[in-house]
Tab-separated table of C-alpha atoms in Angstrom:
chain	number	residue	atom	x	y	z
A	1	MET	CA	79.083	107.198	172.990
A	2	LEU	CA	79.080	103.770	171.387
A	3	LYS	CA	79.744	100.740	173.588
A	4	VAL	CA	82.639	98.390	172.795
A	5	PHE	CA	83.469	94.923	174.189
A	6	LEU	CA	86.859	93.193	173.838
A	7	VAL	CA	87.555	89.438	173.645
A	8	GLU	CA	91.212	88.324	173.615
A	9	ASP	CA	92.750	85.216	175.167
A	10	GLU	CA	96.240	86.699	175.631
A	11	SER	CA	95.972	88.742	178.814
A	12	VAL	CA	98.942	90.972	177.946
A	13	VAL	CA	97.422	91.935	174.596
A	14	ARG	CA	93.974	92.385	176.129
A	15	GLU	CA	95.283	94.655	178.897
A	16	SER	CA	97.371	96.649	176.424
A	17	LEU	CA	94.385	97.325	174.197
A	18	ARG	CA	92.137	98.106	177.151
A	19	ASN	CA	94.579	100.554	178.733
A	20	ASN	CA	96.372	102.107	175.771
A	21	ILE	CA	93.601	102.752	173.273
A	22	PRO	CA	91.932	106.115	174.086
A	23	TRP	CA	88.430	104.714	173.720
A	24	LYS	CA	86.523	107.815	174.849
A	25	GLU	CA	88.607	110.016	172.583
A	26	TYR	CA	87.559	107.793	169.690
A	27	GLY	CA	83.891	107.996	170.727
A	28	PHE	CA	83.518	104.678	172.574
A	29	ASP	CA	82.765	103.420	176.085
A	30	PHE	CA	84.771	100.319	177.025
A	31	VAL	CA	82.089	98.187	178.712
A	32	GLY	CA	83.795	94.832	179.232
A	33	GLU	CA	86.321	92.171	178.326
A	34	ALA	CA	86.745	88.401	178.361
A	35	GLY	CA	89.430	85.801	177.629
A	36	ASP	CA	87.395	83.605	175.267
A	37	GLY	CA	84.070	83.450	173.476
A	38	GLU	CA	82.388	81.198	176.030
A	39	MET	CA	83.146	83.624	178.867
A	40	ALA	CA	82.299	86.610	176.683
A	41	LEU	CA	78.845	85.556	175.514
A	42	PRO	CA	76.871	86.094	178.768
A	43	LEU	CA	78.676	89.402	179.326
A	44	ILE	CA	77.841	90.530	175.776
A	45	ARG	CA	74.197	89.653	176.361
A	46	LYS	CA	74.269	91.719	179.549
A	47	THR	CA	76.097	94.802	178.243
A	48	ALA	CA	74.717	94.773	174.651
A	49	PRO	CA	77.689	96.565	173.071
A	50	ASP	CA	77.477	98.319	169.720
A	51	VAL	CA	80.863	96.955	168.661
A	52	LEU	CA	82.519	93.623	169.435
A	53	ILE	CA	86.294	93.324	168.992
A	54	THR	CA	87.401	89.695	169.171
A	55	ASP	CA	90.490	87.610	168.527
A	56	ILE	CA	89.949	85.023	165.821
A	57	LYS	CA	91.715	82.094	167.534
A	58	MET	CA	90.898	81.357	171.171
A	59	PRO	CA	90.354	78.255	173.335
A	60	PHE	CA	86.869	76.930	174.178
A	61	MET	CA	85.031	79.186	171.700
A	62	ASP	CA	86.899	81.019	168.945
A	63	GLY	CA	86.090	84.408	167.483
A	64	LEU	CA	84.272	83.102	164.421
A	65	SER	CA	81.970	80.876	166.478
A	66	LEU	CA	81.284	83.800	168.793
A	67	SER	CA	80.600	86.079	165.809
A	68	HIS	CA	78.154	83.548	164.381
A	69	ILE	CA	76.133	83.462	167.625
A	70	VAL	CA	76.290	87.219	168.189
A	71	LYS	CA	75.110	88.046	164.660
A	72	LYS	CA	72.064	85.833	165.134
A	73	GLU	CA	71.147	87.399	168.482
A	74	PHE	CA	72.273	90.974	167.759
A	75	PRO	CA	72.075	91.552	163.986
A	76	SER	CA	72.977	95.234	164.280
A	77	MET	CA	76.126	94.667	166.365
A	78	ARG	CA	79.308	95.485	164.473
A	79	ILE	CA	82.208	93.017	164.721
A	80	ILE	CA	85.939	93.575	164.342
A	81	ILE	CA	88.103	90.451	164.085
A	82	MET	CA	91.760	90.522	165.234
A	83	SER	CA	94.208	87.924	163.986
A	84	GLY	CA	97.902	87.235	164.028
A	85	TYR	CA	97.468	84.698	161.284
A	86	ASP	CA	97.799	85.695	157.655
A	87	ASP	CA	95.173	83.186	156.592
A	88	PHE	CA	92.830	83.971	153.702
A	89	GLU	CA	90.429	81.189	154.696
A	90	TYR	CA	89.886	82.813	158.079
A	91	ALA	CA	89.204	86.112	156.350
A	92	LYS	CA	86.627	84.482	154.063
A	93	ARG	CA	84.901	82.806	156.994
A	94	ALA	CA	84.927	86.084	158.918
A	95	ILE	CA	83.182	87.878	156.047
A	96	LYS	CA	80.635	85.046	155.825
A	97	GLU	CA	79.812	85.490	159.514
A	98	GLY	CA	79.073	89.174	158.923
A	99	VAL	CA	82.306	90.608	160.323
A	100	ASP	CA	82.727	94.289	159.470
A	101	GLN	CA	86.481	94.713	159.839
A	102	TYR	CA	89.500	92.399	159.850
A	103	ILE	CA	92.629	93.777	161.555
A	104	SER	CA	96.018	92.092	161.737
A	105	LYS	CA	98.240	91.933	164.800
A	106	PRO	CA	100.282	93.619	166.109
A	107	ILE	CA	97.689	96.334	166.536
A	108	THR	CA	98.656	99.993	166.651
A	109	LYS	CA	96.633	102.973	167.861
A	110	SER	CA	96.385	104.345	164.357
A	111	GLY	CA	95.303	100.970	162.998
A	112	MET	CA	92.633	100.544	165.667
A	113	LYS	CA	91.430	104.134	165.190
A	114	GLU	CA	91.042	103.526	161.473
A	115	VAL	CA	88.813	100.472	161.895
A	116	LEU	CA	86.855	102.075	164.758
A	117	ASP	CA	86.228	105.206	162.674
A	118	SER	CA	84.987	103.052	159.804
A	119	VAL	CA	82.654	101.055	162.028
A	120	LYS	CA	81.436	104.181	163.810
A	121	GLU	CA	80.588	105.816	160.485
A	122	LYS	CA	78.570	102.747	159.438
A	123	ILE	CA	76.649	102.717	162.718
A	124	GLU	CA	75.854	106.429	162.551
A	125	LYS	CA	74.642	106.189	158.950
A	126	GLU	CA	72.526	103.187	159.863
A	127	ARG	CA	70.976	104.983	162.824
A	128	ILE	CA	70.176	108.029	160.727
A	129	GLN	CA	68.425	105.796	158.196
A	130	GLN	CA	66.606	103.953	160.983
A	131	GLY	CA	65.522	107.309	162.400
A	132	TYR	CA	64.197	108.360	159.007
A	133	LEU	CA	62.403	105.039	158.621
A	134	LEU	CA	60.850	105.333	162.078
A	135	GLN	CA	59.679	108.886	161.355
A	136	TYR	CA	58.281	107.776	157.997
A	137	GLN	CA	56.503	104.820	159.590
A	138	MET	CA	54.993	107.074	162.241
A	139	GLU	CA	53.765	109.441	159.553
A	140	THR	CA	52.212	106.610	157.539
A	141	GLN	CA	50.777	104.741	160.531
A	142	GLU	CA	47.494	106.623	160.336
A	143	TYR	CA	47.155	105.649	156.678
A	144	GLU	CA	47.701	102.008	157.602
A	145	GLN	CA	44.912	102.340	160.172
A	146	LEU	CA	42.643	103.722	157.447
A	147	GLN	CA	43.471	100.770	155.187
A	148	ARG	CA	42.837	98.390	158.073
A	149	ARG	CA	39.436	99.953	158.715
A	150	GLU	CA	38.494	99.661	155.039
A	151	PHE	CA	39.611	96.020	155.034
A	152	PHE	CA	37.413	95.128	157.997
A	153	GLU	CA	34.458	97.055	156.573
A	154	LYS	CA	34.643	95.014	153.360
A	155	VAL	CA	35.084	91.696	155.172
A	156	LEU	CA	32.366	92.248	157.759
A	157	THR	CA	29.835	93.550	155.255
A	158	GLY	CA	30.501	90.715	152.795
A	159	ARG	CA	32.095	92.891	150.106
A	160	MET	CA	35.399	91.004	149.853
A	161	PRO	CA	35.687	87.547	148.231
A	162	VAL	CA	37.235	84.887	150.432
A	163	LYS	CA	40.103	84.418	147.963
A	164	ASP	CA	41.099	88.068	148.450
A	165	ILE	CA	40.804	88.205	152.241
A	166	TYR	CA	44.100	86.506	153.072
A	167	VAL	CA	45.982	88.330	150.319
A	168	GLU	CA	44.820	91.716	151.603
A	169	ALA	CA	45.452	90.731	155.227
A	170	GLY	CA	49.021	89.837	154.296
A	171	LYS	CA	49.542	93.230	152.695
A	172	LEU	CA	48.421	94.850	155.950
A	173	SER	CA	50.586	92.495	158.051
A	174	LEU	CA	47.472	91.212	159.830
A	175	ASP	CA	47.759	87.746	161.331
A	176	ILE	CA	44.332	86.212	160.845
A	177	THR	CA	45.431	82.611	161.308
A	178	ALA	CA	43.411	80.975	164.087
A	179	SER	CA	40.884	78.210	164.664
A	180	ALA	CA	38.140	80.541	165.920
A	181	PHE	CA	37.144	84.212	165.769
A	182	SER	CA	34.696	86.600	167.389
A	183	LEU	CA	33.961	90.329	167.558
A	184	ILE	CA	33.583	93.094	170.120
A	185	LEU	CA	31.992	96.374	169.077
A	186	PHE	CA	32.191	99.286	171.508
A	187	SER	CA	31.633	103.034	171.506
A	188	ILE	CA	32.786	105.748	173.879
A	189	LYS	CA	31.623	109.365	173.785
A	190	ASP	CA	32.370	112.368	175.979
A	191	LYS	CA	29.220	113.676	177.683
A	192	GLU	CA	30.775	116.997	178.609
A	193	LYS	CA	32.124	118.139	175.246
A	194	PRO	CA	31.123	117.679	171.598
A	195	ILE	CA	33.428	115.528	169.513
A	196	GLU	CA	34.792	118.570	167.674
A	197	GLU	CA	36.423	119.790	170.886
A	198	ILE	CA	39.263	118.293	172.915
A	199	GLY	CA	37.762	115.695	175.243
A	200	SER	CA	37.602	115.864	179.020
A	201	VAL	CA	40.371	114.349	181.134
A	202	GLU	CA	38.168	111.385	182.108
A	203	TYR	CA	37.210	110.650	178.497
A	204	CYS	CA	40.801	110.886	177.186
A	205	LYS	CA	42.095	108.676	180.003
A	206	ALA	CA	39.427	106.019	179.454
A	207	LEU	CA	40.019	105.954	175.697
A	208	GLU	CA	43.788	105.697	176.158
A	209	GLU	CA	43.410	102.808	178.616
A	210	LEU	CA	41.112	100.953	176.237
A	211	MET	CA	43.463	101.406	173.275
A	212	SER	CA	46.458	100.283	175.331
A	213	TYR	CA	44.669	97.171	176.557
A	214	PHE	CA	43.495	95.888	173.179
A	215	ILE	CA	46.784	96.698	171.441
A	216	ARG	CA	48.758	94.840	174.109
A	217	PHE	CA	47.496	91.317	173.391
A	218	PRO	CA	47.915	89.414	170.080
A	219	ALA	CA	44.479	87.832	170.568
A	220	TYR	CA	42.910	91.218	169.721
A	221	ILE	CA	43.014	93.170	166.459
A	222	LEU	CA	41.706	96.688	167.064
A	223	SER	CA	40.346	98.995	164.384
A	224	ARG	CA	38.369	102.200	164.350
A	225	TRP	CA	34.864	101.780	162.959
A	226	SER	CA	33.539	105.340	163.114
A	227	LEU	CA	34.315	108.538	165.007
A	228	ASN	CA	33.262	107.106	168.377
A	229	THR	CA	33.068	103.394	167.651
A	230	TYR	CA	35.752	100.700	167.571
A	231	ILE	CA	35.734	97.080	166.524
A	232	VAL	CA	37.916	94.319	167.963
A	233	VAL	CA	38.508	91.056	166.136
A	234	VAL	CA	39.180	88.343	168.725
A	235	LYS	CA	41.147	85.302	167.558
A	236	GLY	CA	42.604	82.133	169.050
A	237	GLU	CA	41.889	78.490	169.776
A	238	LYS	CA	38.242	77.445	169.905
A	239	ASP	CA	38.240	76.829	173.638
A	240	ILE	CA	39.723	80.213	174.607
A	241	VAL	CA	38.209	82.748	172.183
A	242	ALA	CA	35.086	83.103	174.334
A	243	ASP	CA	37.326	83.774	177.354
A	244	TYR	CA	39.138	86.542	175.485
A	245	VAL	CA	35.776	88.056	174.550
A	246	ASP	CA	34.658	88.000	178.192
A	247	LYS	CA	37.944	89.549	179.321
A	248	GLY	CA	37.587	92.288	176.704
A	249	ILE	CA	34.045	93.137	177.774
A	250	SER	CA	35.111	93.050	181.433
A	251	LYS	CA	37.961	95.465	180.734
A	252	ILE	CA	35.630	97.883	178.920
A	253	THR	CA	33.248	97.732	181.899
A	254	GLU	CA	36.085	98.196	184.375
A	255	ILE	CA	37.486	101.253	182.597
A	256	CYS	CA	34.203	102.937	181.702
A	257	GLY	CA	31.830	101.682	184.391
A	258	ASP	CA	32.661	104.239	187.055
A	259	LYS	CA	32.546	107.172	184.645
A	260	ASP	CA	28.873	107.064	183.623
A	261	ASP	CA	28.455	110.706	184.570
A	262	LYS	CA	31.337	111.712	182.285
A	263	ILE	CA	31.160	109.372	179.299
A	264	GLU	CA	28.546	107.521	177.311
A	265	TRP	CA	29.611	103.989	176.441
A	266	TYR	CA	28.208	100.761	175.019
A	267	ALA	CA	29.604	97.369	174.037
A	268	SER	CA	28.381	94.250	172.299
A	269	ALA	CA	30.053	90.906	171.549
A	270	GLY	CA	29.351	87.987	169.234
A	271	GLU	CA	29.453	84.221	169.314
A	272	PRO	CA	32.664	82.572	168.000
A	273	VAL	CA	32.870	81.351	164.404
A	274	GLU	CA	35.397	78.937	162.917
A	275	ARG	CA	36.401	80.933	159.835
A	276	PHE	CA	37.573	84.496	159.422
A	277	SER	CA	35.328	84.798	156.376
A	278	ALA	CA	32.364	83.807	158.609
A	279	LEU	CA	32.767	86.961	160.704
A	280	GLU	CA	30.173	88.637	158.484
A	281	LYS	CA	27.485	86.552	160.194
A	282	CYS	CA	28.956	87.343	163.610
A	283	PHE	CA	29.061	91.058	162.792
A	284	ASN	CA	25.420	91.140	161.690
A	285	ALA	CA	24.373	89.758	165.077
A	286	VAL	CA	26.693	92.044	167.046
A	287	ASN	CA	25.691	95.143	165.084
A	288	HIS	CA	22.022	94.243	165.518
A	289	ALA	CA	22.440	94.179	169.299
A	290	PHE	CA	24.639	97.272	169.199
A	291	ALA	CA	21.800	99.235	167.574
A	292	CYS	CA	20.003	99.083	170.930
A	293	ARG	CA	22.217	101.949	172.131
A	294	PHE	CA	19.733	104.280	170.459
A	295	PHE	CA	17.000	103.158	172.878
A	296	VAL	CA	18.729	102.409	176.187
A	297	GLN	CA	20.669	104.522	178.640
A	298	ASP	CA	21.505	102.521	181.720
A	299	THR	CA	22.245	99.235	179.915
A	300	HIS	CA	25.783	99.317	178.538
A	301	ILE	CA	26.454	95.693	177.560
A	302	LEU	CA	24.101	94.991	174.659
A	303	THR	CA	23.082	91.409	173.860
A	304	GLU	CA	20.843	89.648	171.365
A	305	GLU	CA	18.304	89.079	174.171
A	306	ILE	CA	18.093	92.853	174.710
A	307	ALA	CA	17.860	93.365	170.956
A	308	ALA	CA	14.837	91.054	170.823
A	309	LYS	CA	12.953	93.433	173.139
A	310	TYR	CA	13.561	96.353	170.786
A	311	GLU	CA	13.143	94.449	167.519
A	312	SER	CA	10.504	96.716	166.038
A	313	LEU	CA	12.423	99.862	166.999
A	314	ILE	CA	15.736	98.561	165.623
A	315	LYS	CA	14.161	98.146	162.196
A	316	ASP	CA	13.525	101.876	162.146
A	317	ALA	CA	16.894	102.842	163.698
A	318	PRO	CA	19.245	105.175	161.800
A	319	VAL	CA	21.170	103.368	159.105
A	320	GLY	CA	24.401	105.311	159.637
A	321	ILE	CA	26.458	105.929	162.714
A	322	GLU	CA	25.067	108.698	164.907
A	323	ASP	CA	28.350	110.544	165.227
A	324	GLU	CA	29.091	110.969	161.548
A	325	PRO	CA	28.886	114.610	160.422
A	326	THR	CA	26.458	115.857	157.810
A	327	ASP	CA	27.900	116.153	154.301
A	328	LYS	CA	27.580	119.915	154.372
A	329	ARG	CA	29.426	120.245	157.655
A	330	GLY	CA	32.136	117.760	156.693
A	331	ASN	CA	32.671	119.290	153.257
A	332	LYS	CA	33.071	122.790	154.700
A	333	LEU	CA	35.619	121.579	157.236
A	334	ILE	CA	37.616	119.718	154.590
A	335	SER	CA	37.608	122.618	152.148
A	336	ASP	CA	38.874	124.925	154.900
A	337	ALA	CA	41.571	122.407	155.848
A	338	ILE	CA	42.753	122.066	152.247
A	339	ALA	CA	42.848	125.838	151.862
A	340	TYR	CA	45.026	126.075	154.975
A	341	ILE	CA	47.379	123.383	153.631
A	342	ASP	CA	47.662	125.173	150.268
A	343	GLU	CA	48.763	128.333	152.053
A	344	ASN	CA	51.060	126.741	154.644
A	345	TYR	CA	52.504	123.471	153.267
A	346	MET	CA	55.900	125.156	152.813
A	347	ASN	CA	56.151	125.742	156.574
A	348	GLU	CA	57.887	122.903	158.396
A	349	SER	CA	55.539	123.329	161.353
A	350	CYS	CA	52.412	122.743	159.250
A	351	SER	CA	50.693	119.859	161.020
A	352	LEU	CA	47.311	118.375	161.797
A	353	SER	CA	47.241	120.142	165.173
A	354	ASP	CA	48.038	123.488	163.500
A	355	VAL	CA	45.174	123.089	161.049
A	356	ALA	CA	42.803	121.941	163.788
A	357	GLU	CA	43.723	124.937	165.912
A	358	ALA	CA	43.251	127.304	162.982
A	359	LEU	CA	39.801	125.811	162.311
A	360	SER	CA	38.914	125.619	166.035
A	361	VAL	CA	38.234	121.866	166.054
A	362	ASN	CA	39.603	118.805	167.847
A	363	SER	CA	42.576	117.359	165.916
A	364	SER	CA	41.285	113.768	166.339
A	365	TYR	CA	37.937	114.836	164.938
A	366	LEU	CA	39.594	116.569	161.986
A	367	SER	CA	41.758	113.504	161.345
A	368	ALA	CA	38.742	111.193	161.259
A	369	ILE	CA	36.714	113.512	159.034
A	370	PHE	CA	39.641	114.050	156.681
A	371	SER	CA	40.169	110.293	156.299
A	372	LYS	CA	36.477	109.708	155.664
A	373	GLU	CA	35.944	112.498	153.160
A	374	MET	CA	39.292	112.342	151.321
A	375	ASP	CA	39.932	108.582	151.472
A	376	THR	CA	43.454	109.347	152.685
A	377	THR	CA	45.041	110.775	155.807
A	378	PHE	CA	46.068	114.327	156.571
A	379	VAL	CA	49.778	113.434	156.607
A	380	LYS	CA	49.524	111.539	153.312
A	381	PHE	CA	47.732	114.477	151.725
A	382	LEU	CA	50.258	117.007	153.034
A	383	THR	CA	53.206	114.852	151.941
A	384	ALA	CA	51.735	114.417	148.447
A	385	LYS	CA	51.224	118.179	148.210
A	386	ARG	CA	54.833	118.842	149.196
A	387	LEU	CA	56.297	116.213	146.870
A	388	ASP	CA	54.216	117.372	143.903
A	389	LYS	CA	55.581	120.874	144.379
A	390	ALA	CA	59.077	119.437	144.860
A	391	ARG	CA	58.923	117.640	141.515
A	392	GLU	CA	57.886	120.882	139.851
A	393	LEU	CA	60.805	122.784	141.386
A	394	LEU	CA	63.288	120.046	140.485
A	395	VAL	CA	62.297	120.002	136.827
A	396	LYS	CA	61.191	123.540	136.015
A	397	LYS	CA	63.443	125.534	138.321
A	398	ARG	CA	66.387	123.112	138.307
A	399	MET	CA	66.852	123.765	142.024
A	400	HIS	CA	69.256	121.811	144.239
A	401	THR	CA	67.829	119.169	146.558
A	402	ALA	CA	68.510	121.132	149.760
A	403	ASP	CA	66.807	124.245	148.360
A	404	VAL	CA	63.813	122.239	147.179
A	405	ALA	CA	63.494	120.560	150.575
A	406	ALA	CA	63.428	123.922	152.349
A	407	ALA	CA	60.940	125.339	149.840
A	408	VAL	CA	58.387	122.584	150.466
A	409	GLY	CA	58.606	122.400	154.248
A	410	TYR	CA	61.446	119.956	154.995
A	411	LYS	CA	64.160	121.333	157.265
A	412	ASP	CA	66.166	118.112	156.949
A	413	SER	CA	67.090	117.699	153.287
A	414	HIS	CA	68.287	114.136	153.903
A	415	TYR	CA	64.889	113.136	155.263
A	416	PHE	CA	63.266	114.859	152.287
A	417	SER	CA	65.414	112.721	149.973
A	418	PHE	CA	64.476	109.617	151.985
A	419	VAL	CA	60.724	110.316	151.625
A	420	PHE	CA	61.142	111.221	147.931
A	421	ARG	CA	62.926	107.952	147.213
A	422	LYS	CA	60.356	105.974	149.202
A	423	THR	CA	57.587	107.565	147.136
A	424	TYR	CA	59.080	107.644	143.638
A	425	GLY	CA	61.803	104.994	143.778
A	426	MET	CA	64.614	107.437	142.975
A	427	SER	CA	66.453	110.344	144.557
A	428	PRO	CA	65.467	113.975	143.828
A	429	LYS	CA	68.682	114.395	141.829
A	430	GLU	CA	67.948	111.298	139.749
A	431	TYR	CA	64.405	112.556	139.141
A	432	ARG	CA	65.679	115.962	138.022
A	433	ASN	CA	68.211	114.432	135.642
A	434	GLN	CA	65.711	111.976	134.244
A	435	ASN	CA	63.121	114.663	133.549
A	436	SER	CA	65.378	117.456	132.345
């Protein structure tokens, strides 16, 4: 049910509409009413209706003024203006304020049903599209994380010119505007199970708590660095960045400190720098201290002072990350995963977890390996496979969109069309006609 709110200064008209329109029959819940815009506004904010029906001329605050405020605060709210005045200027102003329907008094049931049906149809179409967009965003989120990781790798290892840093950050919607920056590098590994397998309860809980904490605050930008290692860019004013670093390290210690028998964890933090491009220097120092994890067991917070004690050993430490798989092992896993996708992409249920289960590995592990070896994500790869086959069926077989969608693993043909258009800039039908 959609929620509807009514604003009308004439009490007789308001009561008539409230009592005589079969709101529930039309698919609406009547959630409130008011005699003018000023009285209505706080009630609208409280009830958050989907549809606002308001008279155009009222004392204190008229319908157009109310519509102007509502559209700013609730852009998705649909508005129906009622008026007993045959005034074109009012109609033009109503359209300018984003009003969806304009209905003249006296209002009949059939007239109200017509405008409500129209508004309801718009809302439902919008929600379907929003649902598709949300699903698409969720499917591409992992790819965005991969791009973010690659961005930080280039910045922190000095492989991205300063002139490109802010352009690329903008593309990734990363806010790197601040007067000071620092870094936290931390790793967390399950002692009970190898990374290929699903982690223990304690490990999964600790990792989830850490992710939730660093994602929660805008002062932190979290990114995966390797299979077991994460990097956090800390940003803010000069006098508070160090505090955010301390809080981050304290949270890592709090979450992991009492689980030493279950998980292996280490963390290192750097000194603040005044430019984002200067984080390369900060990273070199942090990574240098972080390398001490190869030589210590009971010390979890790694500092430059600790690194100085192990200087000679650090020089001979492994260059790569200790949890990366060998090429042979990774290549075999990827080839098996691709073979599974080739055989099962047409099944709607084909997913990362299905492939991981078939290959007897942890899905998170498979996801990380797939991203590393293929330079894309599992979902991106699967989607590309499906859409490539879809293009072939559209052109060579001249199949209808719904049949093509079903043939390549999409139960919802409308969502298939949404993804196709997002990828190729045209609908499946337009693609077929253009390439016939």
